[in-house]
């Protein structure tokens, strides 16, 4: 079919459309927060043709046209790319189609992601457990101190101890070690690599104390994590009630909290996070850094004693988040690498950690992901961020080759769809937005290794997706974008009676295999993977929030703010 014939066909379809269907057809898919002046600016449209871009005074700034249709496998539609990159001056612009008229607007500016980035960090403050959220910091989203009672060990309920603090992990009030460590990893490495993105004070209780607020917020989680370590260096896997509680404010939940049995995954993740942060916080608080150093060494000793994996699964008569895993090799690798760099910083013998890391790398541990299941990417991040190559040329080369190979594979995937997304249809899983942003982290690392602009553009495409350049037309960050989602699966935001959600919370996003009753009911069978999202509070499999979805998005936007 020739291009003009395709246009005639589409215009015929438009003629018979009405109401919301027509509005959805004409609306461009673009970044609803905006585009930085110097970065690539792309939109996706359903209508072919030559568009005009007008400024706020109605003057035509430039024209831009579509090319051939892309039969997109992610949303199963014929779509067209629009390159808006000719617009390189700050301002608000209108996209105008010759047949349909004004279709949508977009913003171009300097540091356009600053507010959203800060809000995503501040959102972690709103997840704090064990303290009251006061009006001067929380605005309308106040609540009383919660979960203050002593907790019990699940396997020996005669053991009680104090474990207040930390962040509520997700839409529930549980707290989990592996997700905590991954969140810390995202945030601390983002801070180390892009410090210019973390200079603003965020109006949290610790603001103004001489420590960057992202580290202040991380410390609130780290202090809780330290309470989860046993004397022998083991670490409880999680801290939750027996079953998920009802939708109520956190201070109203009075059920007993249990520390569930130790897992080697939790121990290794804890060890890695503590070793990393012992180095970073030594500049700000040597005593706190020393506590983390000692905790990391104790957990490393536990790992040496327990060479076989210690898996975790929920015991009978328990129903909270499991965060189980099928291997602990990637967790042990991350721990070994972080312990190596900690030992180096202390002037101590680091060779045993290097040797251990090398042996694990030879087992083909996956070293290109940054999620709670696969944490090997953090080992690559540590090794490849070291310009001195202290772990040696061979380990450096192994990590570099893996990162660049995966980066190229994902670029190839991106050429198959209209959104330049390094995603296959099956990648739209539970928490797909973390897959999106974790791939942004990988590309940012590949860019730093090579200077290849395709990688930086790919990070931009994935942030664009998060902020609305997607088939749902939702911005997946509360409070940012003209069509930001509003009903996260979150107990306090359902129970607080406030219509607008806390800003800066990242939704789990489209899930091609929805698992909750509301998503199954509302999504027609066979719905395309990128469209499998419902903005309702009950949809935990598409619309929950988690700390590590936020932290991954914080990292990618920090790269764009570098």
Coordinates of N, CA and C in Angstrom, one line a residue, residues 72-77 423 425-433 465 470-474 476 507-516 518-536 539-544:
X72 N 3.7 -2.1 15.2 CA 4.3 -2.2 16.5 C 3.9 -3.5 17.2
X73 N 4.9 -4.3 17.6 CA 4.5 -5.6 18.3 C 4.1 -5.4 19.8
X74 N 4.4 -4.2 20.3 CA 4.1 -4.0 21.8 C 2.7 -3.6 22.0
X75 N 2.1 -2.8 21.1 CA 0.7 -2.4 21.3 C -0.1 -2.8 20.1
X76 N 0.5 -3.5 19.1 CA -0.3 -4.2 18.0 C -1.1 -3.2 17.2
X77 N -0.5 -2.1 16.9 CA -1.1 -1.0 16.0 C -0.1 -0.6 15.0
X423 N 12.4 -3.4 24.6 CA 11.4 -4.3 25.3 C 10.8 -5.3 24.2
X425 N 7.6 -8.1 23.7 CA 6.2 -8.3 24.3 C 6.2 -9.0 25.7
X426 N 7.1 -10.0 25.8 CA 7.1 -10.8 27.1 C 7.7 -10.0 28.3
X427 N 8.4 -8.9 28.0 CA 9.0 -8.1 29.0 C 8.0 -7.2 29.8
X428 N 6.8 -7.2 29.3 CA 5.7 -6.4 30.0 C 5.1 -7.4 31.0
X429 N 5.8 -7.4 32.2 CA 5.5 -8.3 33.3 C 5.0 -7.5 34.5
X430 N 4.9 -8.2 35.6 CA 4.5 -7.5 36.8 C 5.7 -6.6 37.2
X431 N 5.5 -5.3 37.3 CA 6.5 -4.3 37.5 C 7.3 -4.0 36.3
X432 N 6.7 -4.0 35.1 CA 7.4 -3.8 33.9 C 8.1 -2.4 33.9
X433 N 7.6 -1.4 34.6 CA 8.3 -0.1 34.6 C 9.7 -0.2 35.2
X465 N 8.8 7.1 27.8 CA 7.8 6.1 28.0 C 7.2 6.3 29.4
X470 N 3.5 6.3 25.6 CA 3.2 4.9 25.6 C 1.7 4.7 25.2
X471 N 1.3 3.5 24.9 CA 0.0 3.2 24.4 C -1.1 3.5 25.3
X472 N -0.9 3.6 26.6 CA -2.0 3.9 27.5 C -2.3 5.4 27.6
X473 N -1.3 6.2 27.2 CA -1.4 7.7 27.3 C -1.3 8.1 28.8
X474 N -0.9 7.2 29.7 CA -0.7 7.6 31.1 C 0.8 8.0 31.3
X476 N 3.3 7.5 34.2 CA 3.3 6.5 35.3 C 3.9 7.1 36.5
X507 N 4.3 3.8 39.2 CA 3.4 2.7 39.1 C 4.2 1.5 38.5
X508 N 3.7 0.3 38.9 CA 4.3 -0.9 38.3 C 4.2 -1.0 36.8
X509 N 3.0 -0.5 36.3 CA 2.8 -0.4 34.8 C 2.2 -1.6 34.1
X510 N 2.3 -1.6 32.8 CA 1.6 -2.6 32.0 C 2.1 -4.0 32.3
X511 N 1.1 -4.9 32.4 CA 1.5 -6.3 32.7 C 0.7 -7.2 31.8
X512 N 1.4 -7.8 30.8 CA 0.7 -8.7 29.8 C 0.1 -9.9 30.4
X513 N 0.3 -10.2 31.7 CA -0.3 -11.3 32.4 C -0.9 -10.8 33.7
X514 N -1.9 -10.0 33.6 CA -2.5 -9.4 34.8 C -3.0 -10.5 35.8
X515 N -2.8 -10.3 37.1 CA -3.1 -11.4 38.0 C -4.1 -11.0 39.0
X516 N -4.6 -9.8 39.1 CA -5.6 -9.4 40.1 C -7.0 -9.4 39.4
X518 N -9.5 -7.3 39.3 CA -9.9 -6.1 38.6 C -9.3 -5.9 37.3
X519 N -8.0 -6.2 37.2 CA -7.3 -6.1 35.9 C -7.9 -7.1 34.9
X520 N -8.1 -8.3 35.4 CA -8.6 -9.4 34.6 C -10.0 -9.0 34.1
X521 N -10.8 -8.4 34.9 CA -12.1 -8.0 34.6 C -12.2 -6.9 33.6
X522 N -11.3 -5.9 33.7 CA -11.3 -4.7 33.0 C -10.5 -4.8 31.6
X523 N -9.6 -5.7 31.5 CA -8.8 -5.8 30.3 C -9.4 -7.0 29.5
X524 N -9.7 -6.7 28.2 CA -10.2 -7.7 27.4 C -9.2 -8.8 27.1
X525 N -9.6 -10.0 27.0 CA -8.6 -11.1 26.6 C -7.9 -10.7 25.3
X526 N -6.6 -10.9 25.3 CA -5.8 -10.6 24.1 C -5.4 -9.2 24.0
X527 N -5.6 -8.4 25.0 CA -5.1 -7.0 25.0 C -3.6 -7.0 24.8
X528 N -3.1 -6.1 24.0 CA -1.7 -6.0 23.7 C -0.9 -5.7 25.0
X529 N 0.3 -6.2 25.1 CA 1.0 -6.1 26.4 C 1.2 -4.7 26.9
X530 N 1.5 -3.7 26.0 CA 1.8 -2.4 26.5 C 0.5 -1.7 26.9
X531 N -0.7 -2.3 26.6 CA -1.9 -1.7 27.0 C -2.5 -2.3 28.2
X532 N -1.9 -3.3 28.8 CA -2.5 -4.0 29.9 C -2.2 -3.3 31.2
X533 N -2.9 -2.2 31.4 CA -2.8 -1.4 32.6 C -4.2 -0.8 32.9
X534 N -4.5 -0.8 34.2 CA -5.7 -0.2 34.7 C -5.4 0.7 35.9
X535 N -5.9 1.9 35.8 CA -5.6 2.9 36.9 C -6.7 2.8 38.0
X536 N -6.7 1.6 38.7 CA -7.7 1.4 39.8 C -6.9 0.9 41.0
X539 N -5.9 -2.8 41.6 CA -5.1 -3.6 40.6 C -3.6 -3.7 41.1
X540 N -3.4 -4.6 41.9 CA -2.0 -4.7 42.4 C -1.0 -5.2 41.4
X541 N -1.5 -6.0 40.4 CA -0.6 -6.5 39.4 C -0.2 -5.6 38.3
X542 N -0.9 -4.4 38.2 CA -0.5 -3.4 37.2 C -0.2 -2.0 37.9
X543 N -0.8 -1.8 39.0 CA -0.8 -0.4 39.5 C -0.3 -0.3 41.0
X544 N 0.5 -1.2 41.5 CA 1.1 -1.1 42.8 C 2.3 -0.2 42.7

